[in-house]
């Protein structure tokens, strides 16, 4: 649990000076700057909002959506409310820690990209040192919450996810290879394992299958978004696949990963012995997902113009696909009782 320029991986979180820094900025009294021009003093509300923004709440929502349903599935019913709350709180803090540290490391490119330039660090509302301390504190607190209130296996898995996200994806893969989101996406798959171990205290094949669903779903989901912002990534020399390949080549990869995603999602039926609800929902959702992936490919074969390709259509549907699939994971054991 579960998206500073360093020259080496051995110094994981060095503090860098952003390109357009405007003098000393404190954590509580900062100049709000997006384009290099001062736009006023940051209020307390601005600062609080900035710290919340560092955690990337929308990303956390998706991670929790793959955690809680697995807890229902592992319990074969409704898990204890206290356990769910502890897992949600610990998981939220853990993912927020990783996202905050990611913001510290990536603040140089965030300041140059249209999609990210309004984040807290590019706007200089929060200093890099403050964000670094904030992220580290969240990581310690989240580990203690998961360890003492859930179990230490779940806490260890959360730490492993954060370590892989920071060192594996953010520092090693993101700026070096077009396969960055393929392997870097592993960090976002850990919530399925954490949700299962929170209830059972051990690993099993069922959460591994769900882990693989998220793993194969991540590339088409992320590449669709990267197609929309490929000029941003090209500007900062991040080799996302849509930067290095034309729309047709990316769409072909999206189709391939989408087929594997749907196939793996259906494998949960025999592996976990689900009822009929889950495979019916998985097949229906998967069919629409595949149709959308093929439509994207067809549009990309006709034109490389993003206005024609409309990659965000697949991006939004991919969110819906994963959300509803995991709702089915949660409902399946409840309807079989």
Short mmCIF file of C-alpha atoms in Angstrom, two decimals:
data_model
loop_
_atom_site.label_atom_id
_atom_site.label_comp_id
_atom_site.label_asym_id
_atom_site.label_seq_id
_atom_site.Cartn_x
_atom_site.Cartn_y
_atom_site.Cartn_z
CA UNK A 1 0.00 0.00 0.00
CA UNK A 2 -1.13 0.55 -1.28
CA UNK A 3 1.91 6.93 -8.79
CA UNK A 4 14.72 15.04 -5.04
CA UNK A 5 16.08 13.87 -8.36
CA UNK A 6 18.55 11.19 -7.39
CA UNK A 7 21.52 10.26 -9.48
CA UNK A 8 21.91 6.92 -7.74
CA UNK A 9 19.54 4.54 -6.02
CA UNK A 10 21.86 4.32 -3.03
CA UNK A 11 20.77 7.78 -1.88
CA UNK A 12 17.01 7.26 -2.01
CA UNK A 13 15.58 10.52 -0.80
CA UNK A 14 18.01 13.40 -1.31
CA UNK A 15 16.55 16.86 -1.15
CA UNK A 16 16.73 18.94 -4.32
CA UNK A 17 15.97 22.53 -5.12
CA UNK A 18 13.12 22.90 -7.65
CA UNK A 19 13.84 24.70 -10.90
CA UNK A 20 11.78 27.79 -10.12
CA UNK A 21 12.29 28.25 -6.45
CA UNK A 22 11.55 31.73 -5.11
CA UNK A 23 13.48 32.09 -1.92
CA UNK A 24 12.91 30.41 1.44
CA UNK A 25 9.45 28.94 1.99
CA UNK A 26 8.25 27.55 5.29
CA UNK A 27 5.67 24.83 5.77
CA UNK A 28 3.10 27.19 7.29
CA UNK A 29 3.85 30.51 5.60
CA UNK A 30 4.53 29.96 1.93
CA UNK A 31 4.23 31.73 -1.35
CA UNK A 32 1.72 30.00 -3.61
CA UNK A 33 3.43 29.81 -6.98
CA UNK A 34 2.52 27.78 -10.05
CA UNK A 35 4.16 29.59 -12.92
CA UNK A 36 6.94 31.37 -11.09
CA UNK A 37 4.81 34.36 -10.07
CA UNK A 38 3.69 34.99 -6.53
CA UNK A 39 -0.07 34.70 -6.13
CA UNK A 40 -0.39 35.33 -2.39
CA UNK A 41 0.27 33.89 1.04
CA UNK A 42 -0.90 30.35 1.73
CA UNK A 43 -3.58 30.13 4.41
CA UNK A 44 -3.80 27.37 7.01
CA UNK A 45 -6.54 25.81 4.92
CA UNK A 46 -4.19 25.84 1.90
CA UNK A 47 -1.48 24.10 3.89
CA UNK A 48 -3.80 21.45 5.34
CA UNK A 49 -5.20 20.81 1.88
CA UNK A 50 -1.68 20.61 0.51
CA UNK A 51 -0.65 17.93 3.02
CA UNK A 52 -3.78 15.95 2.25
CA UNK A 53 -2.99 16.35 -1.44
CA UNK A 54 0.46 14.88 -0.91
CA UNK A 55 -1.18 11.58 0.01
CA UNK A 56 -3.07 11.44 -3.34
CA UNK A 57 -6.52 10.59 -1.89
CA UNK A 58 -7.99 9.44 -5.20
CA UNK A 59 -5.27 6.83 -5.55
CA UNK A 60 -5.91 5.68 -1.98
CA UNK A 61 -9.61 5.25 -2.72
CA UNK A 62 -8.79 2.74 -5.44
CA UNK A 63 -6.36 0.88 -3.20
CA UNK A 64 -8.94 0.57 -0.42
CA UNK A 65 -11.47 -0.65 -2.96
CA UNK A 66 -9.27 -3.68 -3.54
CA UNK A 67 -8.65 -4.21 0.18
CA UNK A 68 -12.03 -4.21 1.92
CA UNK A 69 -13.89 -6.52 -0.51
CA UNK A 70 -11.13 -9.10 -0.12
CA UNK A 71 -11.67 -8.96 3.65
CA UNK A 72 -15.34 -9.87 3.10
CA UNK A 73 -14.32 -12.70 0.81
CA UNK A 74 -11.74 -14.01 3.28
CA UNK A 75 -14.25 -13.85 6.14
CA UNK A 76 -16.92 -15.54 4.02
CA UNK A 77 -19.21 -12.88 5.36
CA UNK A 78 -18.95 -9.59 7.21
CA UNK A 79 -15.58 -9.16 8.95
CA UNK A 80 -15.40 -7.52 12.41
CA UNK A 81 -15.96 -3.77 12.10
CA UNK A 82 -12.97 -2.93 14.30
CA UNK A 83 -10.68 -5.01 12.09
CA UNK A 84 -11.99 -3.32 8.95
CA UNK A 85 -11.51 0.13 10.45
CA UNK A 86 -7.98 -0.66 11.62
CA UNK A 87 -7.06 -2.04 8.20
CA UNK A 88 -8.58 0.94 6.41
CA UNK A 89 -6.86 3.48 8.67
CA UNK A 90 -3.52 1.69 8.54
CA UNK A 91 -3.77 1.17 4.81
CA UNK A 92 -4.73 4.78 4.17
CA UNK A 93 -1.77 6.06 6.19
CA UNK A 94 0.57 3.59 4.50
CA UNK A 95 -0.48 4.53 0.99
CA UNK A 96 -0.40 8.21 1.95
CA UNK A 97 3.18 7.80 3.16
CA UNK A 98 4.33 6.25 -0.10
CA UNK A 99 2.54 8.85 -2.19
CA UNK A 100 3.99 11.71 -0.15
CA UNK A 101 7.53 10.42 -0.55
CA UNK A 102 6.87 9.93 -4.26
CA UNK A 103 5.89 13.61 -4.45
CA UNK A 104 9.18 14.59 -2.82
CA UNK A 105 11.25 12.58 -5.27
CA UNK A 106 9.28 13.60 -8.36
CA UNK A 107 8.82 17.28 -7.58
CA UNK A 108 11.15 18.37 -10.38
CA UNK A 109 9.04 16.76 -13.10
CA UNK A 110 5.77 17.52 -11.30
CA UNK A 111 6.60 21.21 -11.57
CA UNK A 112 6.90 20.94 -15.35
CA UNK A 113 3.91 18.73 -16.11
CA UNK A 114 0.49 20.27 -16.67
CA UNK A 115 -1.25 17.38 -14.88
CA UNK A 116 0.81 17.72 -11.70
CA UNK A 117 2.05 21.31 -11.47
CA UNK A 118 -0.66 22.30 -8.99
CA UNK A 119 0.50 19.78 -6.40
CA UNK A 120 1.77 21.08 -3.08
CA UNK A 121 5.51 20.96 -3.78
CA UNK A 122 5.45 22.59 -7.25
CA UNK A 123 3.30 25.38 -5.75
CA UNK A 124 5.79 25.75 -2.86
CA UNK A 125 3.07 25.53 -0.20
CA UNK A 126 4.97 22.73 1.55
CA UNK A 127 8.75 22.47 1.66
CA UNK A 128 10.48 19.27 0.50
CA UNK A 129 11.86 18.69 4.01
CA UNK A 130 8.41 19.04 5.56
CA UNK A 131 6.91 16.67 3.00
CA UNK A 132 9.71 14.17 3.61
CA UNK A 133 9.16 14.23 7.38
CA UNK A 134 5.41 14.00 6.86
CA UNK A 135 5.78 10.90 4.68
CA UNK A 136 8.17 9.17 7.06
CA UNK A 137 5.93 9.85 10.06
CA UNK A 138 2.93 8.45 8.20
CA UNK A 139 4.91 5.33 7.36
CA UNK A 140 5.91 4.73 10.98
CA UNK A 141 2.38 5.35 12.28
CA UNK A 142 0.79 3.14 9.62
CA UNK A 143 3.14 0.28 10.41
CA UNK A 144 2.34 0.50 14.12
CA UNK A 145 -1.41 0.68 13.46
CA UNK A 146 -1.36 -2.35 11.17
CA UNK A 147 1.07 -4.26 13.36
CA UNK A 148 -0.67 -3.80 16.70
CA UNK A 149 -4.31 -3.58 15.59
CA UNK A 150 -4.32 -5.99 12.62
CA UNK A 151 -1.26 -8.26 12.45
CA UNK A 152 2.42 -7.96 11.64
CA UNK A 153 2.15 -9.92 8.40
CA UNK A 154 -0.19 -7.28 7.00
CA UNK A 155 2.11 -4.54 8.32
CA UNK A 156 5.10 -6.19 6.66
CA UNK A 157 3.25 -6.49 3.34
CA UNK A 158 2.35 -2.79 3.49
CA UNK A 159 5.99 -1.89 4.10
CA UNK A 160 7.08 -4.13 1.23
CA UNK A 161 4.59 -2.43 -1.09
CA UNK A 162 5.87 1.01 -0.09
CA UNK A 163 9.49 -0.02 -0.53
CA UNK A 164 8.81 -1.38 -4.00
CA UNK A 165 6.83 1.70 -5.00
CA UNK A 166 9.57 4.07 -3.87
CA UNK A 167 12.75 2.22 -4.77
CA UNK A 168 11.50 -0.07 -7.52
CA UNK A 169 9.08 2.15 -9.42
CA UNK A 170 9.75 5.79 -8.51
CA UNK A 171 13.55 5.69 -8.38
CA UNK A 172 14.55 2.81 -10.63
CA UNK A 173 11.91 2.13 -13.29
CA UNK A 174 9.84 5.26 -13.92
CA UNK A 175 12.51 7.34 -15.66
CA UNK A 176 14.35 4.46 -17.34
CA UNK A 177 12.03 2.07 -19.17
CA UNK A 178 8.71 1.88 -21.00
CA UNK A 179 7.92 -1.12 -18.79
CA UNK A 180 7.79 1.15 -15.74
CA UNK A 181 4.08 0.78 -15.02
CA UNK A 182 4.08 -2.95 -15.82
CA UNK A 183 6.51 -3.91 -13.06
CA UNK A 184 6.04 -0.80 -10.97
CA UNK A 185 2.36 -1.64 -10.77
CA UNK A 186 3.21 -4.54 -8.46
CA UNK A 187 3.07 -2.12 -5.52
CA UNK A 188 -0.58 -1.40 -6.23
CA UNK A 189 -1.43 -5.11 -6.13
CA UNK A 190 -0.47 -5.60 -2.48
CA UNK A 191 -3.83 -4.42 -1.02
CA UNK A 192 -5.39 -7.72 -2.11
CA UNK A 193 -2.81 -9.59 -0.03
CA UNK A 194 -3.16 -7.19 2.91
CA UNK A 195 -6.94 -7.49 2.98
CA UNK A 196 -6.72 -11.28 2.99
CA UNK A 197 -4.02 -11.56 5.64
CA UNK A 198 -5.81 -9.02 7.84
CA UNK A 199 -8.61 -11.58 8.25
CA UNK A 200 -6.81 -14.93 7.96
CA UNK A 201 -3.29 -14.14 9.16
CA UNK A 202 -1.82 -16.12 6.25
CA UNK A 203 -1.45 -16.05 2.48
CA UNK A 204 -3.31 -18.31 0.04
CA UNK A 205 -3.89 -18.73 -3.70
CA UNK A 206 -7.13 -16.73 -3.70
CA UNK A 207 -5.53 -13.34 -2.93
CA UNK A 208 -2.71 -14.20 -5.35
CA UNK A 209 -5.26 -14.52 -8.17
CA UNK A 210 -6.73 -11.13 -7.24
CA UNK A 211 -3.18 -9.75 -7.01
CA UNK A 212 -2.67 -10.85 -10.63
CA UNK A 213 -5.96 -9.30 -11.73
CA UNK A 214 -4.77 -5.90 -10.51
CA UNK A 215 -1.29 -6.53 -11.95
CA UNK A 216 -2.54 -7.14 -15.51
CA UNK A 217 -5.23 -4.44 -15.23
CA UNK A 218 -2.73 -1.71 -14.30
CA UNK A 219 -0.94 -1.29 -17.68
CA UNK A 220 -4.03 -0.67 -19.86
CA UNK A 221 -5.48 1.60 -17.17
CA UNK A 222 -2.29 3.64 -16.79
CA UNK A 223 -1.36 3.69 -20.49
CA UNK A 224 -4.76 5.14 -21.36
CA UNK A 225 -4.08 8.03 -18.97
CA UNK A 226 -0.50 8.35 -20.23
CA UNK A 227 -1.78 8.64 -23.80
CA UNK A 228 -3.85 11.63 -22.73
CA UNK A 229 -0.79 13.28 -21.14
CA UNK A 230 1.94 11.95 -23.40
CA UNK A 231 3.21 15.45 -24.20
CA UNK A 232 3.65 16.06 -20.48
CA UNK A 233 5.71 12.89 -20.07
CA UNK A 234 7.72 13.65 -23.20
CA UNK A 235 8.51 17.14 -21.88
CA UNK A 236 10.16 15.71 -18.76
CA UNK A 237 11.71 12.71 -20.57
CA UNK A 238 9.76 10.03 -18.69
CA UNK A 239 9.65 7.07 -21.13
CA UNK A 240 6.02 6.06 -20.72
CA UNK A 241 4.97 3.69 -23.50
CA UNK A 242 2.77 6.30 -25.27
CA UNK A 243 5.83 8.57 -25.49
CA UNK A 244 7.91 5.94 -27.29
CA UNK A 245 5.17 4.26 -29.33
CA UNK A 246 2.38 5.58 -31.54
CA UNK A 247 -1.25 5.28 -30.46
CA UNK A 248 -1.80 2.12 -32.47
CA UNK A 249 1.16 0.37 -30.85
CA UNK A 250 0.00 1.34 -27.36
CA UNK A 251 -3.58 0.29 -28.07
CA UNK A 252 -2.37 -3.12 -29.26
CA UNK A 253 -0.65 -3.62 -25.91
CA UNK A 254 -3.78 -2.42 -24.11
CA UNK A 255 -5.83 -5.09 -25.87
CA UNK A 256 -3.35 -7.84 -24.99
CA UNK A 257 -3.24 -6.96 -21.30
CA UNK A 258 -7.02 -6.56 -21.20
CA UNK A 259 -7.54 -10.11 -22.46
CA UNK A 260 -5.17 -11.48 -19.82
CA UNK A 261 -6.89 -9.42 -17.11
CA UNK A 262 -10.30 -10.86 -17.95
CA UNK A 263 -8.94 -14.41 -18.18
CA UNK A 264 -7.26 -14.17 -14.77
CA UNK A 265 -10.38 -12.63 -13.21
CA UNK A 266 -12.40 -15.67 -14.32
CA UNK A 267 -9.79 -17.99 -12.78
CA UNK A 268 -10.96 -16.91 -9.34
CA UNK A 269 -14.13 -18.97 -9.82
CA UNK A 270 -12.46 -22.40 -9.78
CA UNK A 271 -9.54 -21.41 -7.56
CA UNK A 272 -11.64 -19.92 -4.75
CA UNK A 273 -14.86 -21.83 -5.32
CA UNK A 274 -17.04 -18.75 -5.68
CA UNK A 275 -20.78 -18.81 -6.22
CA UNK A 276 -22.35 -17.98 -9.58
CA UNK A 277 -22.61 -14.25 -8.91
CA UNK A 278 -18.91 -13.58 -9.26
CA UNK A 279 -18.23 -15.36 -12.61
CA UNK A 280 -21.38 -13.89 -14.16
CA UNK A 281 -20.41 -10.35 -13.13
CA UNK A 282 -16.75 -10.90 -14.08
CA UNK A 283 -17.75 -12.17 -17.53
CA UNK A 284 -20.16 -9.29 -18.14
CA UNK A 285 -17.70 -6.63 -16.98
CA UNK A 286 -14.85 -8.29 -18.85
CA UNK A 287 -16.84 -8.33 -22.08
CA UNK A 288 -17.44 -4.58 -21.91
CA UNK A 289 -13.79 -4.00 -20.95
CA UNK A 290 -12.61 -5.97 -23.98
CA UNK A 291 -15.04 -4.20 -26.30
CA UNK A 292 -13.74 -0.83 -25.10
CA UNK A 293 -10.12 -1.96 -25.52
CA UNK A 294 -10.77 -3.11 -29.09
CA UNK A 295 -12.64 0.09 -29.90
CA UNK A 296 -9.62 2.06 -28.67
CA UNK A 297 -7.39 -0.06 -30.93
CA UNK A 298 -9.67 0.51 -33.92
CA UNK A 299 -9.69 4.27 -33.38
CA UNK A 300 -5.91 4.28 -32.94
CA UNK A 301 -5.41 2.42 -36.23
CA UNK A 302 -7.28 5.18 -38.01
CA UNK A 303 -5.51 8.15 -36.38
CA UNK A 304 -2.80 9.11 -33.92
CA UNK A 305 -4.77 12.25 -32.97
CA UNK A 306 -5.79 11.89 -29.33
CA UNK A 307 -9.05 13.74 -30.02
CA UNK A 308 -9.93 10.83 -32.31
CA UNK A 309 -8.42 8.06 -30.18
CA UNK A 310 -10.20 9.18 -26.96
CA UNK A 311 -8.05 7.18 -24.52
CA UNK A 312 -9.79 8.63 -21.45
CA UNK A 313 -12.90 6.67 -22.38
CA UNK A 314 -11.03 3.44 -21.66
CA UNK A 315 -9.38 4.97 -18.58
CA UNK A 316 -12.72 5.80 -16.97
CA UNK A 317 -14.21 2.45 -17.90
CA UNK A 318 -11.19 0.62 -16.46
CA UNK A 319 -11.87 2.33 -13.12
CA UNK A 320 -15.48 1.20 -13.28
CA UNK A 321 -14.44 -2.32 -14.26
CA UNK A 322 -12.15 -2.85 -11.29
CA UNK A 323 -14.54 -1.20 -8.85
CA UNK A 324 -17.52 -3.34 -9.82
CA UNK A 325 -15.43 -6.50 -10.03
CA UNK A 326 -14.31 -6.11 -6.43
CA UNK A 327 -17.84 -5.24 -5.33
CA UNK A 328 -18.77 -8.65 -6.75
CA UNK A 329 -15.91 -10.18 -4.74
CA UNK A 330 -17.43 -8.73 -1.56
CA UNK A 331 -21.04 -9.63 -2.38
CA UNK A 332 -20.42 -13.20 -3.53
CA UNK A 333 -19.95 -14.76 -0.06
CA UNK A 334 -22.79 -12.68 1.40
CA UNK A 335 -25.29 -14.02 -1.15
CA UNK A 336 -24.18 -17.62 -0.56
CA UNK A 337 -24.88 -17.56 3.17
#
